[in-house]
Tab-separated table of N, CA and C in Angstrom:
chain	number	residue	atom	x	y	z
A	1359	MET	N	-57.057	-43.950	1.137
A	1359	MET	CA	-55.734	-43.375	1.330
A	1359	MET	C	-55.754	-41.927	0.815
A	1360	PRO	N	-55.278	-40.980	1.606
A	1360	PRO	CA	-55.334	-39.580	1.171
A	1360	PRO	C	-54.496	-39.355	-0.085
A	1361	ASN	N	-54.978	-38.411	-0.915
A	1361	ASN	CA	-54.194	-38.091	-2.109
A	1361	ASN	C	-52.980	-37.249	-1.715
A	1362	GLU	N	-52.071	-37.067	-2.658
A	1362	GLU	CA	-50.795	-36.395	-2.358
A	1362	GLU	C	-50.983	-34.970	-1.815
A	1363	PRO	N	-51.844	-34.132	-2.415
A	1363	PRO	CA	-52.023	-32.784	-1.849
A	1363	PRO	C	-52.514	-32.826	-0.392
A	1364	GLU	N	-53.355	-33.795	-0.079
A	1364	GLU	CA	-53.844	-33.917	1.298
A	1364	GLU	C	-52.704	-34.295	2.241
A	1365	LYS	N	-51.838	-35.204	1.810
A	1365	LYS	CA	-50.679	-35.589	2.627
A	1365	LYS	C	-49.774	-34.385	2.876
A	1366	VAL	N	-49.590	-33.577	1.841
A	1366	VAL	CA	-48.755	-32.374	1.977
A	1366	VAL	C	-49.372	-31.433	2.999
A	1367	ARG	N	-50.680	-31.211	2.913
A	1367	ARG	CA	-51.364	-30.331	3.877
A	1367	ARG	C	-51.248	-30.882	5.292
A	1368	GLU	N	-51.367	-32.192	5.437
A	1368	GLU	CA	-51.236	-32.802	6.766
A	1368	GLU	C	-49.846	-32.559	7.344
A	1369	ARG	N	-48.829	-32.737	6.515
A	1369	ARG	CA	-47.450	-32.511	6.992
A	1369	ARG	C	-47.243	-31.045	7.347
A	1370	LEU	N	-47.748	-30.145	6.505
A	1370	LEU	CA	-47.629	-28.715	6.795
A	1370	LEU	C	-48.354	-28.367	8.093
A	1371	ALA	N	-49.524	-28.959	8.279
A	1371	ALA	CA	-50.286	-28.701	9.505
A	1371	ALA	C	-49.530	-29.201	10.724
A	1372	LEU	N	-48.942	-30.374	10.635
A	1372	LEU	CA	-48.180	-30.917	11.765
A	1372	LEU	C	-46.950	-30.071	12.069
A	1373	ARG	N	-46.277	-29.608	11.032
A	1373	ARG	CA	-45.117	-28.730	11.255
A	1373	ARG	C	-45.541	-27.435	11.936
A	1374	ALA	N	-46.617	-26.844	11.429
A	1374	ALA	CA	-47.100	-25.585	12.007
A	1374	ALA	C	-47.529	-25.788	13.454
A	1375	ALA	N	-48.213	-26.895	13.732
A	1375	ALA	CA	-48.660	-27.176	15.101
A	1375	ALA	C	-47.475	-27.418	16.029
A	1376	THR	N	-46.460	-28.098	15.527
A	1376	THR	CA	-45.261	-28.342	16.337
A	1376	THR	C	-44.566	-27.030	16.670
A	1377	THR	N	-44.437	-26.169	15.675
A	1377	THR	CA	-43.808	-24.865	15.906
A	1377	THR	C	-44.610	-24.061	16.923
A	1378	TYR	N	-45.940	-24.078	16.779
A	1378	TYR	CA	-46.798	-23.373	17.739
A	1378	TYR	C	-46.591	-23.914	19.151
A	1379	MET	N	-46.611	-25.227	19.272
A	1379	MET	CA	-46.465	-25.836	20.592
A	1379	MET	C	-45.133	-25.445	21.233
A	1380	LEU	N	-44.070	-25.484	20.472
A	1380	LEU	CA	-42.753	-25.149	21.015
A	1380	LEU	C	-42.646	-23.669	21.380
A	1381	ARG	N	-43.209	-22.796	20.547
A	1381	ARG	CA	-43.201	-21.359	20.880
A	1381	ARG	C	-43.981	-21.113	22.160
A	1382	SER	N	-45.141	-21.745	22.274
A	1382	SER	CA	-45.977	-21.561	23.463
A	1382	SER	C	-45.303	-22.125	24.703
A	1383	ALA	N	-44.679	-23.287	24.562
A	1383	ALA	CA	-43.967	-23.888	25.698
A	1383	ALA	C	-42.827	-22.986	26.148
A	1384	ARG	N	-42.137	-22.384	25.199
A	1384	ARG	CA	-41.027	-21.485	25.527
A	1384	ARG	C	-41.526	-20.289	26.338
A	1385	VAL	N	-42.650	-19.717	25.918
A	1385	VAL	CA	-43.213	-18.565	26.634
A	1385	VAL	C	-43.554	-18.958	28.064
A	1386	LEU	N	-44.296	-20.044	28.238
A	1386	LEU	CA	-44.727	-20.444	29.574
A	1386	LEU	C	-43.557	-20.941	30.416
A	1387	ASN	N	-42.608	-21.596	29.802
A	1387	ASN	CA	-41.460	-22.108	30.545
A	1387	ASN	C	-40.644	-20.971	31.154
A	1388	ARG	N	-40.581	-19.842	30.469
A	1388	ARG	CA	-39.873	-18.679	31.021
A	1388	ARG	C	-40.575	-18.153	32.268
A	1389	ILE	N	-41.883	-18.279	32.305
A	1389	ILE	CA	-42.659	-17.738	33.422
A	1389	ILE	C	-42.704	-18.721	34.587
A	1390	VAL	N	-42.923	-19.982	34.282
A	1390	VAL	CA	-43.202	-20.991	35.306
A	1390	VAL	C	-42.056	-21.960	35.540
A	1391	GLY	N	-41.431	-22.387	34.469
A	1391	GLY	CA	-40.581	-23.562	34.531
A	1391	GLY	C	-39.199	-23.404	35.092
A	1392	ASN	N	-38.674	-22.186	35.080
A	1392	ASN	CA	-37.281	-22.011	35.506
A	1392	ASN	C	-36.376	-23.004	34.785
A	1393	GLY	N	-36.648	-23.225	33.499
A	1393	GLY	CA	-35.845	-24.153	32.713
A	1393	GLY	C	-36.295	-25.602	32.788
A	1394	ASP	N	-37.333	-25.884	33.551
A	1394	ASP	CA	-37.818	-27.259	33.723
A	1394	ASP	C	-39.139	-27.413	32.973
A	1395	ILE	N	-39.077	-27.970	31.778
A	1395	ILE	CA	-40.263	-28.084	30.938
A	1395	ILE	C	-41.318	-29.001	31.547
A	1396	LEU	N	-40.915	-29.990	32.334
A	1396	LEU	CA	-41.890	-30.869	32.978
A	1396	LEU	C	-42.705	-30.088	34.005
A	1397	ARG	N	-42.049	-29.227	34.753
A	1397	ARG	CA	-42.752	-28.358	35.708
A	1397	ARG	C	-43.783	-27.507	34.957
A	1398	THR	N	-43.379	-26.979	33.811
A	1398	THR	CA	-44.277	-26.158	33.003
A	1398	THR	C	-45.477	-26.971	32.538
A	1399	LEU	N	-45.245	-28.176	32.074
A	1399	LEU	CA	-46.320	-29.043	31.600
A	1399	LEU	C	-47.292	-29.380	32.732
A	1400	ILE	N	-46.771	-29.672	33.901
A	1400	ILE	CA	-47.623	-29.982	35.053
A	1400	ILE	C	-48.453	-28.761	35.434
A	1401	PHE	N	-47.839	-27.595	35.452
A	1401	PHE	CA	-48.568	-26.359	35.744
A	1401	PHE	C	-49.706	-26.171	34.743
A	1402	LEU	N	-49.398	-26.320	33.469
A	1402	LEU	CA	-50.397	-26.142	32.422
A	1402	LEU	C	-51.534	-27.153	32.558
A	1403	ALA	N	-51.210	-28.372	32.936
A	1403	ALA	CA	-52.239	-29.398	33.131
A	1403	ALA	C	-53.151	-29.048	34.306
A	1404	ILE	N	-52.598	-28.431	35.343
A	1404	ILE	CA	-53.424	-28.000	36.476
A	1404	ILE	C	-54.374	-26.899	36.022
A	1405	VAL	N	-53.844	-25.913	35.301
A	1405	VAL	CA	-54.689	-24.827	34.789
A	1405	VAL	C	-55.820	-25.410	33.951
A	1406	ASP	N	-55.485	-26.313	33.051
A	1406	ASP	CA	-56.487	-26.921	32.177
A	1406	ASP	C	-57.544	-27.672	32.977
A	1407	ALA	N	-57.112	-28.485	33.922
A	1407	ALA	CA	-58.059	-29.263	34.730
A	1407	ALA	C	-58.987	-28.351	35.524
A	1408	ASN	N	-58.466	-27.239	35.998
A	1408	ASN	CA	-59.254	-26.313	36.816
A	1408	ASN	C	-60.410	-25.685	36.053
A	1409	VAL	N	-60.229	-25.461	34.754
A	1409	VAL	CA	-61.260	-24.741	33.994
A	1409	VAL	C	-61.784	-25.532	32.792
A	1410	ARG	N	-61.424	-26.781	32.695
A	1410	ARG	CA	-61.825	-27.625	31.559
A	1410	ARG	C	-63.345	-27.700	31.403
A	1411	HIS	N	-64.055	-27.636	32.502
A	1411	HIS	CA	-65.517	-27.743	32.454
A	1411	HIS	C	-66.171	-26.511	31.829
A	1412	LEU	N	-65.426	-25.443	31.671
A	1412	LEU	CA	-65.953	-24.214	31.076
A	1412	LEU	C	-65.669	-24.229	29.579
A	1413	ARG	N	-66.682	-24.448	28.791
A	1413	ARG	CA	-66.519	-24.506	27.341
A	1413	ARG	C	-66.459	-23.088	26.777
A	1414	PRO	N	-65.712	-22.888	25.686
A	1414	PRO	CA	-65.544	-21.544	25.127
A	1414	PRO	C	-66.855	-20.826	24.815
A	1415	GLY	N	-67.897	-21.563	24.468
A	1415	GLY	CA	-69.170	-20.935	24.145
A	1415	GLY	C	-70.026	-20.581	25.348
A	1416	ASP	N	-69.651	-21.056	26.536
A	1416	ASP	CA	-70.429	-20.767	27.744
A	1416	ASP	C	-70.358	-19.286	28.083
A	1417	VAL	N	-71.501	-18.719	28.444
A	1417	VAL	CA	-71.546	-17.306	28.823
A	1417	VAL	C	-70.618	-17.050	30.005
A	1418	PHE	N	-70.632	-17.940	30.985
A	1418	PHE	CA	-69.771	-17.769	32.164
A	1418	PHE	C	-68.302	-17.721	31.747
A	1419	ALA	N	-67.904	-18.624	30.869
A	1419	ALA	CA	-66.507	-18.663	30.413
A	1419	ALA	C	-66.155	-17.391	29.657
A	1420	GLN	N	-67.050	-16.929	28.816
A	1420	GLN	CA	-66.788	-15.711	28.055
A	1420	GLN	C	-66.722	-14.491	28.965
A	1421	THR	N	-67.555	-14.484	29.995
A	1421	THR	CA	-67.565	-13.365	30.937
A	1421	THR	C	-66.271	-13.296	31.726
A	1422	HIS	N	-65.666	-14.435	31.977
A	1422	HIS	CA	-64.461	-14.490	32.811
A	1422	HIS	C	-63.225	-14.872	32.002
A	1423	SER	N	-63.076	-14.275	30.837
A	1423	SER	CA	-61.940	-14.615	29.980
A	1423	SER	C	-60.939	-13.488	29.819
A	1424	GLY	N	-61.260	-12.313	30.311
A	1424	GLY	CA	-60.343	-11.190	30.163
A	1424	GLY	C	-59.183	-11.278	31.133
A	1425	ALA	N	-58.125	-10.551	30.817
A	1425	ALA	CA	-56.943	-10.541	31.689
A	1425	ALA	C	-57.289	-9.996	33.068
A	1426	ASP	N	-58.274	-9.101	33.127
A	1426	ASP	CA	-58.642	-8.502	34.411
A	1426	ASP	C	-59.879	-9.135	35.029
A	1427	ASP	N	-60.478	-10.097	34.355
A	1427	ASP	CA	-61.703	-10.728	34.856
A	1427	ASP	C	-61.579	-12.236	34.696
A	1428	ARG	N	-60.746	-12.813	35.525
A	1428	ARG	CA	-60.465	-14.243	35.445
A	1428	ARG	C	-61.575	-15.072	36.105
A	1429	VAL	N	-61.544	-16.363	35.831
A	1429	VAL	CA	-62.482	-17.294	36.457
A	1429	VAL	C	-62.254	-17.243	37.969
A	1430	PRO	N	-63.323	-17.029	38.750
A	1430	PRO	CA	-63.158	-17.002	40.213
A	1430	PRO	C	-62.625	-18.349	40.719
A	1431	ASP	N	-61.841	-18.297	41.767
A	1431	ASP	CA	-61.247	-19.524	42.310
A	1431	ASP	C	-62.314	-20.540	42.709
A	1432	GLU	N	-63.467	-20.060	43.167
A	1432	GLU	CA	-64.546	-20.972	43.577
A	1432	GLU	C	-65.087	-21.767	42.394
A	1433	ALA	N	-64.932	-21.234	41.184
A	1433	ALA	CA	-65.426	-21.921	39.989
A	1433	ALA	C	-64.376	-22.856	39.387
A	1434	ARG	N	-63.168	-22.801	39.898
A	1434	ARG	CA	-62.108	-23.688	39.411
A	1434	ARG	C	-62.284	-25.062	40.054
A	1435	ARG	N	-62.108	-26.095	39.271
A	1435	ARG	CA	-62.223	-27.456	39.806
A	1435	ARG	C	-60.835	-27.978	40.151
A	1436	PRO	N	-60.608	-28.273	41.427
A	1436	PRO	CA	-59.297	-28.799	41.832
A	1436	PRO	C	-59.045	-30.165	41.201
A	1437	ILE	N	-57.784	-30.489	41.061
A	1437	ILE	CA	-57.391	-31.809	40.579
A	1437	ILE	C	-56.437	-32.411	41.601
A	1438	SER	N	-56.645	-33.677	41.902
A	1438	SER	CA	-55.745	-34.350	42.845
A	1438	SER	C	-54.417	-34.641	42.146
A	1439	ILE	N	-53.389	-34.778	42.932
A	1439	ILE	CA	-52.075	-35.100	42.367
A	1439	ILE	C	-52.133	-36.459	41.671
A	1440	HIS	N	-52.860	-37.390	42.257
A	1440	HIS	CA	-52.998	-38.711	41.644
A	1440	HIS	C	-53.649	-38.609	40.265
A	1441	ALA	N	-54.761	-37.871	40.178
A	1441	ALA	CA	-55.444	-37.713	38.889
A	1441	ALA	C	-54.547	-36.998	37.881
A	1442	LEU	N	-53.800	-36.024	38.361
A	1442	LEU	CA	-52.875	-35.293	37.496
A	1442	LEU	C	-51.795	-36.224	36.945
A	1443	ALA	N	-51.239	-37.059	37.809
A	1443	ALA	CA	-50.213	-38.017	37.382
A	1443	ALA	C	-50.780	-38.985	36.339
A	1444	LEU	N	-51.997	-39.464	36.566
A	1444	LEU	CA	-52.623	-40.375	35.602
A	1444	LEU	C	-52.863	-39.676	34.270
A	1445	GLU	N	-53.354	-38.444	34.336
A	1445	GLU	CA	-53.647	-37.691	33.124
A	1445	GLU	C	-52.405	-37.471	32.269
A	1446	LEU	N	-51.299	-37.202	32.928
A	1446	LEU	CA	-50.054	-36.916	32.216
A	1446	LEU	C	-49.210	-38.168	31.980
A	1447	ASP	N	-49.683	-39.291	32.506
A	1447	ASP	CA	-48.944	-40.556	32.393
A	1447	ASP	C	-47.537	-40.411	32.977
A	1448	LEU	N	-47.497	-39.800	34.167
A	1448	LEU	CA	-46.240	-39.592	34.894
A	1448	LEU	C	-46.278	-40.367	36.201
A	1449	PRO	N	-45.126	-40.705	36.741
A	1449	PRO	CA	-45.110	-41.332	38.065
A	1449	PRO	C	-45.701	-40.379	39.112
A	1450	TYR	N	-46.451	-40.948	40.040
A	1450	TYR	CA	-47.074	-40.145	41.095
A	1450	TYR	C	-46.034	-39.315	41.842
A	1451	GLU	N	-44.945	-39.941	42.240
A	1451	GLU	CA	-43.937	-39.252	43.056
A	1451	GLU	C	-43.318	-38.074	42.304
A	1452	THR	N	-43.066	-38.235	41.042
A	1452	THR	CA	-42.529	-37.136	40.226
A	1452	THR	C	-43.521	-35.984	40.193
A	1453	THR	N	-44.778	-36.316	39.962
A	1453	THR	CA	-45.827	-35.299	39.912
A	1453	THR	C	-45.956	-34.604	41.255
A	1454	ARG	N	-45.958	-35.368	42.331
A	1454	ARG	CA	-46.090	-34.799	43.678
A	1454	ARG	C	-44.962	-33.812	43.970
A	1455	ARG	N	-43.745	-34.182	43.641
A	1455	ARG	CA	-42.595	-33.295	43.896
A	1455	ARG	C	-42.733	-31.979	43.132
A	1456	HIS	N	-43.105	-32.073	41.875
A	1456	HIS	CA	-43.264	-30.854	41.067
A	1456	HIS	C	-44.401	-29.984	41.598
A	1457	VAL	N	-45.514	-30.611	41.954
A	1457	VAL	CA	-46.644	-29.845	42.482
A	1457	VAL	C	-46.253	-29.178	43.797
A	1458	ASN	N	-45.571	-29.886	44.665
A	1458	ASN	CA	-45.142	-29.281	45.934
A	1458	ASN	C	-44.228	-28.085	45.702
A	1459	ARG	N	-43.351	-28.172	44.717
A	1459	ARG	CA	-42.490	-27.018	44.397
A	1459	ARG	C	-43.321	-25.856	43.863
A	1460	LEU	N	-44.303	-26.166	43.033
A	1460	LEU	CA	-45.184	-25.108	42.524
A	1460	LEU	C	-45.934	-24.435	43.672
A	1461	ILE	N	-46.388	-25.232	44.630
A	1461	ILE	CA	-47.068	-24.678	45.806
A	1461	ILE	C	-46.104	-23.808	46.600
A	1462	ASN	N	-44.915	-24.317	46.869
A	1462	ASN	CA	-43.917	-23.561	47.636
A	1462	ASN	C	-43.524	-22.262	46.944
A	1463	ASP	N	-43.563	-22.256	45.612
A	1463	ASP	CA	-43.212	-21.059	44.846
A	1463	ASP	C	-44.400	-20.124	44.628
A	1464	GLY	N	-45.555	-20.470	45.215
A	1464	GLY	CA	-46.729	-19.610	45.099
A	1464	GLY	C	-47.408	-19.659	43.747
A	1465	MET	N	-47.183	-20.728	42.991
A	1465	MET	CA	-47.788	-20.861	41.663
A	1465	MET	C	-49.118	-21.603	41.689
A	1466	CYS	N	-49.347	-22.396	42.729
A	1466	CYS	CA	-50.636	-23.062	42.871
A	1466	CYS	C	-50.930	-23.251	44.353
A	1467	ALA	N	-52.155	-23.641	44.630
A	1467	ALA	CA	-52.597	-23.773	46.021
A	1467	ALA	C	-53.263	-25.124	46.217
A	1468	ARG	N	-53.032	-25.698	47.399
A	1468	ARG	CA	-53.623	-26.990	47.736
A	1468	ARG	C	-54.888	-26.760	48.558
A	1469	GLY	N	-55.934	-27.501	48.207
A	1469	GLY	CA	-57.168	-27.487	48.972
A	1469	GLY	C	-57.526	-28.905	49.364
A	1470	ASP	N	-58.707	-29.076	49.960
A	1470	ASP	CA	-59.141	-30.405	50.390
A	1470	ASP	C	-59.299	-31.382	49.222
A	1471	SER	N	-59.708	-30.871	48.057
A	1471	SER	CA	-60.000	-31.740	46.913
A	1471	SER	C	-58.868	-31.831	45.903
A	1472	GLY	N	-57.811	-31.082	46.114
A	1472	GLY	CA	-56.710	-31.101	45.154
A	1472	GLY	C	-56.067	-29.741	45.029
A	1473	VAL	N	-55.472	-29.494	43.879
A	1473	VAL	CA	-54.743	-28.243	43.669
A	1473	VAL	C	-55.397	-27.408	42.577
A	1474	ILE	N	-55.233	-26.094	42.719
A	1474	ILE	CA	-55.673	-25.155	41.691
A	1474	ILE	C	-54.555	-24.146	41.451
A	1475	VAL	N	-54.618	-23.520	40.303
A	1475	VAL	CA	-53.815	-22.331	40.052
A	1475	VAL	C	-54.771	-21.166	40.260
A	1476	PRO	N	-54.588	-20.404	41.340
A	1476	PRO	CA	-55.511	-19.308	41.637
A	1476	PRO	C	-55.493	-18.225	40.552
A	1477	GLY	N	-56.607	-17.547	40.421
A	1477	GLY	CA	-56.704	-16.456	39.460
A	1477	GLY	C	-55.661	-15.384	39.697
A	1478	GLU	N	-55.310	-15.170	40.939
A	1478	GLU	CA	-54.298	-14.157	41.279
A	1478	GLU	C	-52.979	-14.462	40.593
A	1479	VAL	N	-52.626	-15.729	40.518
A	1479	VAL	CA	-51.369	-16.125	39.863
A	1479	VAL	C	-51.439	-15.793	38.377
A	1480	LEU	N	-52.551	-16.146	37.752
A	1480	LEU	CA	-52.702	-15.916	36.317
A	1480	LEU	C	-52.844	-14.439	35.981
A	1481	GLY	N	-53.151	-13.623	36.979
A	1481	GLY	CA	-53.260	-12.181	36.773
A	1481	GLY	C	-51.947	-11.438	36.928
A	1482	ARG	N	-50.903	-12.135	37.306
A	1482	ARG	CA	-49.592	-11.487	37.438
A	1482	ARG	C	-49.124	-10.987	36.075
A	1483	GLU	N	-48.364	-9.916	36.120
A	1483	GLU	CA	-47.936	-9.259	34.882
A	1483	GLU	C	-47.265	-10.222	33.898
A	1484	ALA	N	-46.403	-11.082	34.387
A	1484	ALA	CA	-45.702	-12.016	33.493
A	1484	ALA	C	-46.689	-12.920	32.756
A	1485	PHE	N	-47.756	-13.346	33.446
A	1485	PHE	CA	-48.745	-14.213	32.806
A	1485	PHE	C	-49.580	-13.438	31.795
A	1486	VAL	N	-49.930	-12.203	32.118
A	1486	VAL	CA	-50.710	-11.382	31.187
A	1486	VAL	C	-49.904	-11.146	29.909
A	1487	ILE	N	-48.626	-10.836	30.067
A	1487	ILE	CA	-47.753	-10.660	28.900
A	1487	ILE	C	-47.634	-11.977	28.132
A	1488	GLY	N	-47.459	-13.078	28.851
A	1488	GLY	CA	-47.362	-14.392	28.217
A	1488	GLY	C	-48.627	-14.762	27.462
A	1489	LEU	N	-49.788	-14.406	28.013
A	1489	LEU	CA	-51.062	-14.670	27.346
A	1489	LEU	C	-51.112	-13.941	26.008
A	1490	LYS	N	-50.688	-12.689	26.011
A	1490	LYS	CA	-50.677	-11.915	24.761
A	1490	LYS	C	-49.698	-12.524	23.758
A	1491	GLN	N	-48.538	-12.963	24.242
A	1491	GLN	CA	-47.564	-13.595	23.345
A	1491	GLN	C	-48.129	-14.891	22.768
A	1492	ASN	N	-48.806	-15.663	23.602
A	1492	ASN	CA	-49.359	-16.919	23.110
A	1492	ASN	C	-50.517	-16.680	22.145
A	1493	TYR	N	-51.267	-15.618	22.360
A	1493	TYR	CA	-52.324	-15.270	21.411
A	1493	TYR	C	-51.708	-14.975	20.039
A	1494	GLU	N	-50.601	-14.261	20.040
A	1494	GLU	CA	-49.897	-13.998	18.775
A	1494	GLU	C	-49.367	-15.299	18.174
A	1495	ASN	N	-48.890	-16.207	19.023
A	1495	ASN	CA	-48.459	-17.522	18.538
A	1495	ASN	C	-49.613	-18.256	17.865
A	1496	LEU	N	-50.793	-18.173	18.472
A	1496	LEU	CA	-51.972	-18.830	17.906
A	1496	LEU	C	-52.348	-18.205	16.563
A	1497	ARG	N	-52.297	-16.889	16.502
A	1497	ARG	CA	-52.589	-16.208	15.231
A	1497	ARG	C	-51.593	-16.651	14.151
A	1498	GLN	N	-50.331	-16.797	14.538
A	1498	GLN	CA	-49.310	-17.244	13.587
A	1498	GLN	C	-49.607	-18.672	13.115
A	1499	LEU	N	-50.042	-19.532	14.048
A	1499	LEU	CA	-50.414	-20.898	13.675
A	1499	LEU	C	-51.542	-20.882	12.648
A	1500	LEU	N	-52.584	-20.119	12.923
A	1500	LEU	CA	-53.720	-20.065	12.005
A	1500	LEU	C	-53.301	-19.514	10.648
A	1501	ASP	N	-52.434	-18.501	10.659
A	1501	ASP	CA	-51.932	-17.941	9.405
A	1501	ASP	C	-51.096	-18.976	8.644
A	1502	ASP	N	-50.234	-19.691	9.371
A	1502	ASP	CA	-49.417	-20.735	8.735
A	1502	ASP	C	-50.298	-21.821	8.116
A	1503	LEU	N	-51.353	-22.203	8.825
A	1503	LEU	CA	-52.263	-23.223	8.294
A	1503	LEU	C	-52.969	-22.724	7.039
A	1504	LYS	N	-53.449	-21.493	7.108
A	1504	LYS	CA	-54.146	-20.913	5.956
A	1504	LYS	C	-53.201	-20.816	4.756
A	1505	THR	N	-51.991	-20.318	4.991
A	1505	THR	CA	-50.998	-20.193	3.923
A	1505	THR	C	-50.660	-21.555	3.323
A	1506	GLY	N	-50.654	-22.582	4.153
A	1506	GLY	CA	-50.352	-23.934	3.687
A	1506	GLY	C	-51.531	-24.638	3.044
A	1507	GLY	N	-52.669	-23.950	2.949
A	1507	GLY	CA	-53.837	-24.532	2.299
A	1507	GLY	C	-54.633	-25.477	3.179
A	1508	VAL	N	-54.406	-25.398	4.488
A	1508	VAL	CA	-55.133	-26.267	5.414
A	1508	VAL	C	-56.453	-25.594	5.771
A	1509	SER	N	-57.537	-26.329	5.591
A	1509	SER	CA	-58.866	-25.816	5.897
A	1509	SER	C	-59.604	-26.851	6.731
A	1510	PHE	N	-60.429	-26.364	7.627
A	1510	PHE	CA	-61.214	-27.271	8.470
A	1510	PHE	C	-62.698	-27.149	8.139
A	1511	ASP	N	-62.985	-26.737	6.923
A	1511	ASP	CA	-64.367	-26.524	6.510
A	1511	ASP	C	-65.098	-27.809	6.164
A	1512	ASP	N	-64.380	-28.908	5.943
A	1512	ASP	CA	-65.056	-30.143	5.531
A	1512	ASP	C	-65.575	-30.925	6.669
């Protein structure tokens, strides 16, 4: 059973992570969601699925991580609506409706194997600004964790 200081650090870490998640969701929801947080979550899950195979340490991923040098669309892995619904534990029909709206709004594209969020979408000014805001959110999270005595060195 963790000792009391460890429990305190865990609670502080969870609070900081929750605040980070909500700040980040707010940023992306303004860009994508039009007030619909589920739409935002589905969009984010598509982005993640498209580039999940690229690990942060991969040279290819590092080469294509800048705001002006995104992962080429050919390197993005499409995700089917069915797989997306399963991943998010959402009803298929709900997921399909949201994805179709994202497609109609030019936020993602459908191909033979599923959907992707094209690099062109992520290169739009609102997304570039949002990326910078989320980077600051991440820095704040790390600072909050450090200030709270949370360390991942063990």
